[in-house]
PDB file of C-alpha atoms and ligand atoms in Angstrom:
ATOM      1  CA  UNK A   1       0.882   5.630 -14.177  1.00 44.00           C
ATOM      2  CA  UNK A   2       3.773   5.236 -16.612  1.00 41.00           C
ATOM      3  CA  UNK A   3       5.389   8.511 -17.559  1.00 46.00           C
ATOM      4  CA  UNK A   4       7.826  10.051 -15.124  1.00 53.00           C
ATOM      5  CA  UNK A   5       7.490  13.808 -14.712  1.00 52.00           C
ATOM      6  CA  UNK A   6       9.178  16.586 -12.775  1.00 54.00           C
ATOM      7  CA  UNK A   7       9.738  15.678  -9.136  1.00 52.00           C
ATOM      8  CA  UNK A   8       7.599  17.614  -6.693  1.00 54.00           C
ATOM      9  CA  UNK A   9       9.169  18.547  -3.350  1.00 89.00           C
ATOM     10  CA  UNK A  10       6.348  16.760  -1.538  1.00 96.00           C
ATOM     11  CA  UNK A  11       5.810  13.290  -2.984  1.00 97.00           C
ATOM     12  CA  UNK A  12       2.370  12.941  -4.500  1.00 98.00           C
ATOM     13  CA  UNK A  13       2.275   9.229  -3.748  1.00 98.00           C
ATOM     14  CA  UNK A  14       3.981   7.516  -0.806  1.00 98.00           C
ATOM     15  CA  UNK A  15       3.966   3.718  -0.546  1.00 98.00           C
ATOM     16  CA  UNK A  16       4.969   1.980   2.678  1.00 98.00           C
ATOM     17  CA  UNK A  17       6.128  -1.533   3.521  1.00 98.00           C
ATOM     18  CA  UNK A  18       5.082  -1.629   7.183  1.00 98.00           C
ATOM     19  CA  UNK A  19       7.544  -4.139   8.577  1.00 98.00           C
ATOM     20  CA  UNK A  20       8.653  -5.090  12.079  1.00 98.00           C
ATOM     21  CA  UNK A  21       5.425  -5.614  14.038  1.00 98.00           C
ATOM     22  CA  UNK A  22       6.507  -9.133  15.014  1.00 97.00           C
ATOM     23  CA  UNK A  23       9.951  -8.009  16.151  1.00 98.00           C
ATOM     24  CA  UNK A  24       8.447  -5.148  18.138  1.00 98.00           C
ATOM     25  CA  UNK A  25       6.150  -7.595  19.924  1.00 98.00           C
ATOM     26  CA  UNK A  26       9.080  -9.914  20.628  1.00 98.00           C
ATOM     27  CA  UNK A  27      11.136  -7.052  22.059  1.00 98.00           C
ATOM     28  CA  UNK A  28       8.226  -6.185  24.357  1.00 98.00           C
ATOM     29  CA  UNK A  29       7.587  -9.837  25.322  1.00 98.00           C
ATOM     30  CA  UNK A  30       4.124  -9.676  23.781  1.00 98.00           C
ATOM     31  CA  UNK A  31       2.257 -11.941  21.342  1.00 96.00           C
ATOM     32  CA  UNK A  32       2.709 -11.109  17.649  1.00 96.00           C
ATOM     33  CA  UNK A  33      -0.840  -9.808  17.366  1.00 96.00           C
ATOM     34  CA  UNK A  34      -0.062  -7.104  19.937  1.00 97.00           C
ATOM     35  CA  UNK A  35       2.611  -5.927  17.498  1.00 98.00           C
ATOM     36  CA  UNK A  36       0.009  -5.598  14.768  1.00 97.00           C
ATOM     37  CA  UNK A  37      -2.310  -3.776  17.167  1.00 97.00           C
ATOM     38  CA  UNK A  38       0.502  -1.370  17.997  1.00 98.00           C
ATOM     39  CA  UNK A  39       1.072  -1.017  14.250  1.00 98.00           C
ATOM     40  CA  UNK A  40      -2.483   0.193  13.874  1.00 97.00           C
ATOM     41  CA  UNK A  41      -1.604   3.317  15.884  1.00 97.00           C
ATOM     42  CA  UNK A  42       1.226   4.042  13.470  1.00 98.00           C
ATOM     43  CA  UNK A  43      -1.193   3.728  10.553  1.00 97.00           C
ATOM     44  CA  UNK A  44      -3.389   6.387  12.138  1.00 97.00           C
ATOM     45  CA  UNK A  45      -0.469   8.734  12.749  1.00 98.00           C
ATOM     46  CA  UNK A  46       0.953   8.291   9.267  1.00 98.00           C
ATOM     47  CA  UNK A  47      -2.418   8.867   7.582  1.00 98.00           C
ATOM     48  CA  UNK A  48      -2.755  12.131   9.521  1.00 98.00           C
ATOM     49  CA  UNK A  49       0.827  13.118   8.703  1.00 98.00           C
ATOM     50  CA  UNK A  50       0.285  12.392   5.008  1.00 98.00           C
ATOM     51  CA  UNK A  51      -2.735  14.715   5.005  1.00 98.00           C
ATOM     52  CA  UNK A  52      -0.829  17.405   6.911  1.00 98.00           C
ATOM     53  CA  UNK A  53       2.043  17.308   4.390  1.00 98.00           C
ATOM     54  CA  UNK A  54      -0.245  17.392   1.353  1.00 98.00           C
ATOM     55  CA  UNK A  55       0.484  13.860   0.120  1.00 98.00           C
ATOM     56  CA  UNK A  56      -2.384  12.820  -2.183  1.00 98.00           C
ATOM     57  CA  UNK A  57      -1.955   9.016  -2.325  1.00 98.00           C
ATOM     58  CA  UNK A  58      -0.792   6.738   0.471  1.00 98.00           C
ATOM     59  CA  UNK A  59      -0.457   3.014  -0.208  1.00 98.00           C
ATOM     60  CA  UNK A  60       0.071   0.677   2.739  1.00 98.00           C
ATOM     61  CA  UNK A  61       1.205  -2.938   2.347  1.00 98.00           C
ATOM     62  CA  UNK A  62      -1.177  -4.374   4.935  1.00 98.00           C
ATOM     63  CA  UNK A  63      -1.358  -8.025   3.838  1.00 98.00           C
ATOM     64  CA  UNK A  64       0.561  -9.818   1.098  1.00 98.00           C
ATOM     65  CA  UNK A  65      -0.453 -12.917  -0.851  1.00 98.00           C
ATOM     66  CA  UNK A  66       2.399 -14.651   0.980  1.00 97.00           C
ATOM     67  CA  UNK A  67       0.935 -13.656   4.368  1.00 98.00           C
ATOM     68  CA  UNK A  68      -1.822 -16.306   4.017  1.00 98.00           C
ATOM     69  CA  UNK A  69       0.890 -18.822   4.919  1.00 98.00           C
ATOM     70  CA  UNK A  70       1.248 -17.407   8.430  1.00 97.00           C
ATOM     71  CA  UNK A  71      -0.300 -19.335  11.360  1.00 96.00           C
ATOM     72  CA  UNK A  72      -4.100 -19.381  11.198  1.00 97.00           C
ATOM     73  CA  UNK A  73      -4.387 -17.518  14.470  1.00 96.00           C
ATOM     74  CA  UNK A  74      -2.263 -14.625  13.203  1.00 96.00           C
ATOM     75  CA  UNK A  75      -4.152 -14.442   9.877  1.00 98.00           C
ATOM     76  CA  UNK A  76      -7.491 -14.412  11.693  1.00 97.00           C
ATOM     77  CA  UNK A  77      -6.196 -11.814  14.128  1.00 97.00           C
ATOM     78  CA  UNK A  78      -5.050  -9.562  11.289  1.00 97.00           C
ATOM     79  CA  UNK A  79      -8.374  -9.934   9.458  1.00 98.00           C
ATOM     80  CA  UNK A  80     -10.270  -9.060  12.647  1.00 97.00           C
ATOM     81  CA  UNK A  81      -8.016  -6.070  13.203  1.00 97.00           C
ATOM     82  CA  UNK A  82      -8.570  -4.877   9.670  1.00 97.00           C
ATOM     83  CA  UNK A  83     -12.333  -5.171   9.973  1.00 96.00           C
ATOM     84  CA  UNK A  84     -12.297  -3.288  13.278  1.00 95.00           C
ATOM     85  CA  UNK A  85     -10.126  -0.490  11.894  1.00 95.00           C
ATOM     86  CA  UNK A  86     -12.404   0.064   8.907  1.00 96.00           C
ATOM     87  CA  UNK A  87     -15.516   0.079  11.060  1.00 94.00           C
ATOM     88  CA  UNK A  88     -14.053   2.329  13.757  1.00 93.00           C
ATOM     89  CA  UNK A  89     -12.322   4.774  11.417  1.00 93.00           C
ATOM     90  CA  UNK A  90     -15.102   5.251   8.882  1.00 94.00           C
ATOM     91  CA  UNK A  91     -16.446   8.455  10.434  1.00 93.00           C
ATOM     92  CA  UNK A  92     -12.893   9.831  10.742  1.00 93.00           C
ATOM     93  CA  UNK A  93     -12.379   9.100   7.042  1.00 95.00           C
ATOM     94  CA  UNK A  94     -15.473  11.167   6.372  1.00 95.00           C
ATOM     95  CA  UNK A  95     -14.257  14.067   8.504  1.00 95.00           C
ATOM     96  CA  UNK A  96     -10.781  14.032   6.992  1.00 96.00           C
ATOM     97  CA  UNK A  97     -11.868  13.614   3.375  1.00 97.00           C
ATOM     98  CA  UNK A  98     -10.164  10.238   2.948  1.00 98.00           C
ATOM     99  CA  UNK A  99     -11.070   7.995   0.043  1.00 98.00           C
ATOM    100  CA  UNK A 100     -10.486   4.350   0.918  1.00 98.00           C
ATOM    101  CA  UNK A 101      -9.346   2.035  -1.872  1.00 98.00           C
ATOM    102  CA  UNK A 102      -7.699  -1.352  -2.109  1.00 98.00           C
ATOM    103  CA  UNK A 103      -5.345  -3.136  -4.458  1.00 98.00           C
ATOM    104  CA  UNK A 104      -4.926  -6.894  -4.472  1.00 98.00           C
ATOM    105  CA  UNK A 105      -7.098  -9.979  -4.616  1.00 98.00           C
ATOM    106  CA  UNK A 106     -10.070  -8.702  -2.617  1.00 97.00           C
ATOM    107  CA  UNK A 107     -11.893 -11.930  -3.476  1.00 96.00           C
ATOM    108  CA  UNK A 108      -9.463 -13.838  -1.187  1.00 98.00           C
ATOM    109  CA  UNK A 109     -10.574 -11.944   1.916  1.00 98.00           C
ATOM    110  CA  UNK A 110     -13.167 -13.353   4.340  1.00 97.00           C
ATOM    111  CA  UNK A 111     -16.670 -12.222   3.408  1.00 97.00           C
ATOM    112  CA  UNK A 112     -17.177 -10.162   6.565  1.00 95.00           C
ATOM    113  CA  UNK A 113     -14.006  -8.162   5.870  1.00 97.00           C
ATOM    114  CA  UNK A 114     -14.901  -7.760   2.210  1.00 97.00           C
ATOM    115  CA  UNK A 115     -18.357  -6.430   3.040  1.00 96.00           C
ATOM    116  CA  UNK A 116     -16.973  -3.947   5.567  1.00 95.00           C
ATOM    117  CA  UNK A 117     -14.373  -2.811   3.038  1.00 97.00           C
ATOM    118  CA  UNK A 118     -16.771  -2.490   0.139  1.00 97.00           C
ATOM    119  CA  UNK A 119     -19.214  -0.428   2.204  1.00 96.00           C
ATOM    120  CA  UNK A 120     -16.383   1.916   3.263  1.00 97.00           C
ATOM    121  CA  UNK A 121     -15.059   2.181  -0.302  1.00 98.00           C
ATOM    122  CA  UNK A 122     -18.538   3.098  -1.526  1.00 97.00           C
ATOM    123  CA  UNK A 123     -19.140   5.618   1.284  1.00 97.00           C
ATOM    124  CA  UNK A 124     -15.817   7.406   0.774  1.00 97.00           C
ATOM    125  CA  UNK A 125     -15.586   7.337  -3.010  1.00 97.00           C
ATOM    126  CA  UNK A 126     -16.207  11.070  -3.500  1.00 97.00           C
ATOM    127  CA  UNK A 127     -13.574  12.190  -0.974  1.00 98.00           C
ATOM    128  CA  UNK A 128     -10.593  13.981  -2.474  1.00 97.00           C
ATOM    129  CA  UNK A 129      -8.120  14.955   0.236  1.00 98.00           C
ATOM    130  CA  UNK A 130      -6.189  11.690   0.427  1.00 98.00           C
ATOM    131  CA  UNK A 131      -6.528   8.376  -1.366  1.00 98.00           C
ATOM    132  CA  UNK A 132      -5.715   5.729   1.228  1.00 98.00           C
ATOM    133  CA  UNK A 133      -4.925   2.548  -0.655  1.00 98.00           C
ATOM    134  CA  UNK A 134      -4.645  -0.676   1.306  1.00 98.00           C
ATOM    135  CA  UNK A 135      -2.721  -3.464  -0.400  1.00 98.00           C
ATOM    136  CA  UNK A 136      -4.618  -6.568   0.742  1.00 98.00           C
ATOM    137  CA  UNK A 137      -3.851 -10.069  -0.453  1.00 98.00           C
ATOM    138  CA  UNK A 138      -1.508  -8.174  -2.746  1.00 98.00           C
ATOM    139  CA  UNK A 139       1.433  -9.562  -4.692  1.00 98.00           C
ATOM    140  CA  UNK A 140       3.118  -7.798  -7.548  1.00 98.00           C
ATOM    141  CA  UNK A 141       3.813 -10.943  -9.568  1.00 98.00           C
ATOM    142  CA  UNK A 142       0.182 -12.025  -9.239  1.00 98.00           C
ATOM    143  CA  UNK A 143      -0.893  -8.539 -10.327  1.00 98.00           C
ATOM    144  CA  UNK A 144       1.349  -8.642 -13.416  1.00 98.00           C
ATOM    145  CA  UNK A 145       0.284 -12.217 -14.221  1.00 98.00           C
ATOM    146  CA  UNK A 146      -3.385 -11.237 -14.065  1.00 98.00           C
ATOM    147  CA  UNK A 147      -2.650  -8.233 -16.306  1.00 98.00           C
ATOM    148  CA  UNK A 148      -0.951 -10.508 -18.854  1.00 98.00           C
ATOM    149  CA  UNK A 149      -3.946 -12.873 -18.799  1.00 98.00           C
ATOM    150  CA  UNK A 150      -6.328 -10.002 -19.372  1.00 98.00           C
ATOM    151  CA  UNK A 151      -4.238  -8.581 -22.244  1.00 98.00           C
ATOM    152  CA  UNK A 152      -3.973 -12.069 -23.794  1.00 98.00           C
ATOM    153  CA  UNK A 153      -7.762 -12.406 -23.664  1.00 98.00           C
ATOM    154  CA  UNK A 154      -8.150  -9.115 -25.544  1.00 98.00           C
ATOM    155  CA  UNK A 155      -5.632 -10.238 -28.168  1.00 98.00           C
ATOM    156  CA  UNK A 156      -7.413 -13.569 -28.544  1.00 98.00           C
ATOM    157  CA  UNK A 157     -10.754 -11.813 -28.994  1.00 98.00           C
ATOM    158  CA  UNK A 158      -9.227  -9.699 -31.761  1.00 97.00           C
ATOM    159  CA  UNK A 159      -9.688  -6.493 -29.758  1.00 97.00           C
ATOM    160  CA  UNK A 160      -5.980  -5.772 -29.391  1.00 98.00           C
ATOM    161  CA  UNK A 161      -3.072  -5.944 -31.852  1.00 98.00           C
ATOM    162  CA  UNK A 162       0.016  -7.403 -30.080  1.00 98.00           C
ATOM    163  CA  UNK A 163       2.222  -4.897 -31.937  1.00 97.00           C
ATOM    164  CA  UNK A 164       0.252  -2.069 -30.315  1.00 97.00           C
ATOM    165  CA  UNK A 165       0.928  -3.221 -26.755  1.00 98.00           C
ATOM    166  CA  UNK A 166       2.807  -0.423 -25.014  1.00 98.00           C
ATOM    167  CA  UNK A 167       3.927   0.266 -21.454  1.00 98.00           C
ATOM    168  CA  UNK A 168       0.670   2.183 -21.001  1.00 98.00           C
ATOM    169  CA  UNK A 169      -1.290  -0.910 -22.065  1.00 98.00           C
ATOM    170  CA  UNK A 170       0.368  -2.953 -19.327  1.00 98.00           C
ATOM    171  CA  UNK A 171      -0.059  -0.167 -16.755  1.00 98.00           C
ATOM    172  CA  UNK A 172      -3.740   0.133 -17.609  1.00 98.00           C
ATOM    173  CA  UNK A 173      -4.304  -3.537 -16.752  1.00 98.00           C
ATOM    174  CA  UNK A 174      -2.754  -3.325 -13.279  1.00 98.00           C
ATOM    175  CA  UNK A 175      -4.744  -2.822 -10.049  1.00 98.00           C
ATOM    176  CA  UNK A 176      -3.216   0.666  -9.952  1.00 98.00           C
ATOM    177  CA  UNK A 177      -4.497   1.702 -13.387  1.00 97.00           C
ATOM    178  CA  UNK A 178      -5.846   5.048 -12.202  1.00 96.00           C
ATOM    179  CA  UNK A 179      -3.265   5.729  -9.501  1.00 98.00           C
ATOM    180  CA  UNK A 180       0.008   7.587 -10.230  1.00 98.00           C
ATOM    181  CA  UNK A 181       3.230   5.671  -9.560  1.00 98.00           C
ATOM    182  CA  UNK A 182       4.716   6.076  -6.069  1.00 98.00           C
ATOM    183  CA  UNK A 183       7.337   8.818  -5.809  1.00 97.00           C
ATOM    184  CA  UNK A 184       8.625   7.520  -2.494  1.00 98.00           C
ATOM    185  CA  UNK A 185       8.777   3.992  -1.102  1.00 98.00           C
ATOM    186  CA  UNK A 186       9.359   3.686   2.647  1.00 98.00           C
ATOM    187  CA  UNK A 187      10.341   0.429   4.314  1.00 98.00           C
ATOM    188  CA  UNK A 188      10.575   0.108   8.066  1.00 98.00           C
ATOM    189  CA  UNK A 189      12.652  -2.257  10.223  1.00 98.00           C
ATOM    190  CA  UNK A 190      15.773  -2.057   8.106  1.00 98.00           C
ATOM    191  CA  UNK A 191      15.256  -4.829   5.556  1.00 96.00           C
ATOM    192  CA  UNK A 192      16.683  -4.007   2.102  1.00 97.00           C
ATOM    193  CA  UNK A 193      14.011  -5.797   0.095  1.00 96.00           C
ATOM    194  CA  UNK A 194      10.972  -4.851  -1.990  1.00 97.00           C
ATOM    195  CA  UNK A 195       9.097  -8.065  -1.131  1.00 97.00           C
ATOM    196  CA  UNK A 196       6.871  -8.384  -4.206  1.00 98.00           C
ATOM    197  CA  UNK A 197       5.423  -4.895  -3.671  1.00 98.00           C
ATOM    198  CA  UNK A 198       4.499  -2.669  -6.651  1.00 98.00           C
ATOM    199  CA  UNK A 199       7.414  -3.945  -8.739  1.00 98.00           C
ATOM    200  CA  UNK A 200       6.218  -2.275 -11.945  1.00 98.00           C
ATOM    201  CA  UNK A 201       5.085   0.928 -10.263  1.00 98.00           C
ATOM    202  CA  UNK A 202       8.262   1.674  -8.227  1.00 98.00           C
ATOM    203  CA  UNK A 203      10.513   1.773 -11.305  1.00 97.00           C
ATOM    204  CA  UNK A 204      11.487   5.394 -10.588  1.00 96.00           C
ATOM    205  CA  UNK A 205      10.567   5.696  -6.907  1.00 97.00           C
ATOM    206  CA  UNK A 206      13.033   6.957  -4.330  1.00 97.00           C
ATOM    207  CA  UNK A 207      13.552   4.412  -1.571  1.00 98.00           C
ATOM    208  CA  UNK A 208      13.843   5.305   2.102  1.00 98.00           C
ATOM    209  CA  UNK A 209      14.711   2.458   4.467  1.00 98.00           C
ATOM    210  CA  UNK A 210      14.658   3.125   8.200  1.00 98.00           C
ATOM    211  CA  UNK A 211      15.688   0.759  10.996  1.00 98.00           C
ATOM    212  CA  UNK A 212      12.670   1.925  13.045  1.00 98.00           C
ATOM    213  CA  UNK A 213      10.119  -0.873  13.582  1.00 98.00           C
ATOM    214  CA  UNK A 214       6.634  -0.088  12.248  1.00 98.00           C
ATOM    215  CA  UNK A 215       4.931   0.320  15.679  1.00 98.00           C
ATOM    216  CA  UNK A 216       7.584   2.947  16.539  1.00 98.00           C
ATOM    217  CA  UNK A 217       7.106   4.798  13.239  1.00 98.00           C
ATOM    218  CA  UNK A 218       5.075   7.984  13.672  1.00 98.00           C
ATOM    219  CA  UNK A 219       4.691  11.553  12.460  1.00 98.00           C
ATOM    220  CA  UNK A 220       8.315  12.493  13.068  1.00 98.00           C
ATOM    221  CA  UNK A 221       9.664   9.481  11.162  1.00 98.00           C
ATOM    222  CA  UNK A 222       7.275  10.232   8.291  1.00 98.00           C
ATOM    223  CA  UNK A 223       8.492  13.843   8.171  1.00 98.00           C
ATOM    224  CA  UNK A 224      12.109  12.574   8.180  1.00 98.00           C
ATOM    225  CA  UNK A 225      11.352  10.321   5.197  1.00 98.00           C
ATOM    226  CA  UNK A 226       9.825  13.254   3.315  1.00 97.00           C
ATOM    227  CA  UNK A 227      12.841  15.425   4.132  1.00 96.00           C
ATOM    228  CA  UNK A 228      15.123  12.663   2.826  1.00 96.00           C
ATOM    229  CA  UNK A 229      13.028  12.533  -0.359  1.00 96.00           C
ATOM    230  CA  UNK A 230      13.205  16.313  -0.817  1.00 94.00           C
ATOM    231  CA  UNK A 231      17.020  16.095  -0.809  1.00 93.00           C
ATOM    232  CA  UNK A 232      17.117  13.535  -3.621  1.00 90.00           C
ATOM    233  CA  UNK A 233      17.762  14.554  -7.186  1.00 75.00           C
ATOM    234  CA  UNK A 234      15.443  12.561  -9.403  1.00 72.00           C
ATOM    235  CA  UNK A 235      16.702  12.101 -12.944  1.00 73.00           C
ATOM    236  CA  UNK A 236      14.478   9.319 -14.326  1.00 79.00           C
ATOM    237  CA  UNK A 237      17.396   7.927 -16.315  1.00 81.00           C
ATOM    238  CA  UNK A 238      18.373  11.318 -17.764  1.00 82.00           C
ATOM    239  CA  UNK A 239      21.491  13.299 -16.831  1.00 75.00           C
TER     240      UNK A 239
HETATM  241  C1  FPP B   1       4.638  -6.758   8.947  1.00 52.58           C
HETATM  242  O1  FPP B   1       5.236  -7.017  10.175  1.00 52.58           O
HETATM  243  C2  FPP B   1       3.270  -6.293   9.083  1.00 52.58           C
HETATM  244  C3  FPP B   1       2.157  -6.942   8.630  1.00 52.58           C
HETATM  245  C4  FPP B   1       2.203  -8.218   7.928  1.00 52.58           C
HETATM  246  C5  FPP B   1       0.791  -6.429   8.862  1.00 52.58           C
HETATM  247  C6  FPP B   1       0.602  -4.953   8.856  1.00 52.58           C
HETATM  248  C7  FPP B   1      -0.645  -4.641   9.601  1.00 52.58           C
HETATM  249  C8  FPP B   1      -0.861  -3.603  10.414  1.00 52.58           C
HETATM  250  C9  FPP B   1       0.120  -2.518  10.635  1.00 52.58           C
HETATM  251  C10 FPP B   1      -2.147  -3.581  11.175  1.00 52.58           C
HETATM  252  C11 FPP B   1      -3.159  -2.564  10.841  1.00 52.58           C
HETATM  253  C12 FPP B   1      -3.137  -2.079   9.468  1.00 52.58           C
HETATM  254  C13 FPP B   1      -4.189  -1.611   8.779  1.00 52.58           C
HETATM  255  C14 FPP B   1      -3.983  -0.983   7.464  1.00 52.58           C
HETATM  256  C15 FPP B   1      -5.548  -1.707   9.253  1.00 52.58           C
HETATM  257  P1  FPP B   1       5.784  -8.470  10.470  1.00 52.58           P
HETATM  258  O2  FPP B   1       4.747  -9.215  11.227  1.00 52.58           O
HETATM  259  O3  FPP B   1       6.228  -9.098   9.194  1.00 52.58           O
HETATM  260  O4  FPP B   1       7.014  -8.143  11.375  1.00 52.58           O
HETATM  261  P2  FPP B   1       8.333  -9.033  11.575  1.00 52.58           P
HETATM  262  O5  FPP B   1       9.041  -9.053  10.254  1.00 52.58           O
HETATM  263  O6  FPP B   1       9.092  -8.292  12.627  1.00 52.58           O
HETATM  264  O7  FPP B   1       7.862 -10.391  12.025  1.00 52.58           O
END
């Protein structure tokens, strides 16, 4: 949340825009869904790498609000994949001490996925080694809009003085209210965009863009991103 502090050598929170599954599939003459399935292996590797490096929060952009516009078959495929991953990885999450969380409009997800997710969130809520945060039906502008609505409701009810609204007030109405801001944002497949991802929260994040497509991103690439981060000098607007 809010206040920037001294930069640790290992980022406490890493956020990743996992891009390039479709292009990977195309390059391998496979259907797009095979790209997402290959991307699942990268998720597993990166979660393990994050734990090994001592990262405490890992946020993965798994499905954006814009992604609902993709062909029905791809959306259904991704939802099925997500459900399968949660079901199959639940015991691993227990062994590794992973706490599963989500940000985004969980209410948009199909009921079967939501139930699987909510059960896993409940079962893992006391784990402390790594917070694995899946951004699902997530959009930063939607998140900020919902925060503004909620603040406006409090003002209207007389519970909040508009003059007392501070950055912390806004931050405390976001999905990420009890999650520290990302220190490092990684984007795969070379695109120089932030794509409506954590716009408020990445104000001071270091950005690492790699041309590697997500299904080819593994432990080594994660270590490279962390090494790149460790070389940066973070000033938070100071000198
Ligand atoms: C972007 O690639 C990727 C996605 C929209 C989905 C990410 C999903 C996974 C990696 C599957 C498993 C994940 C979890 C957390 C269970 P793209 O399709 O936009 O690629 P393109 O730009 O090359 O078309």
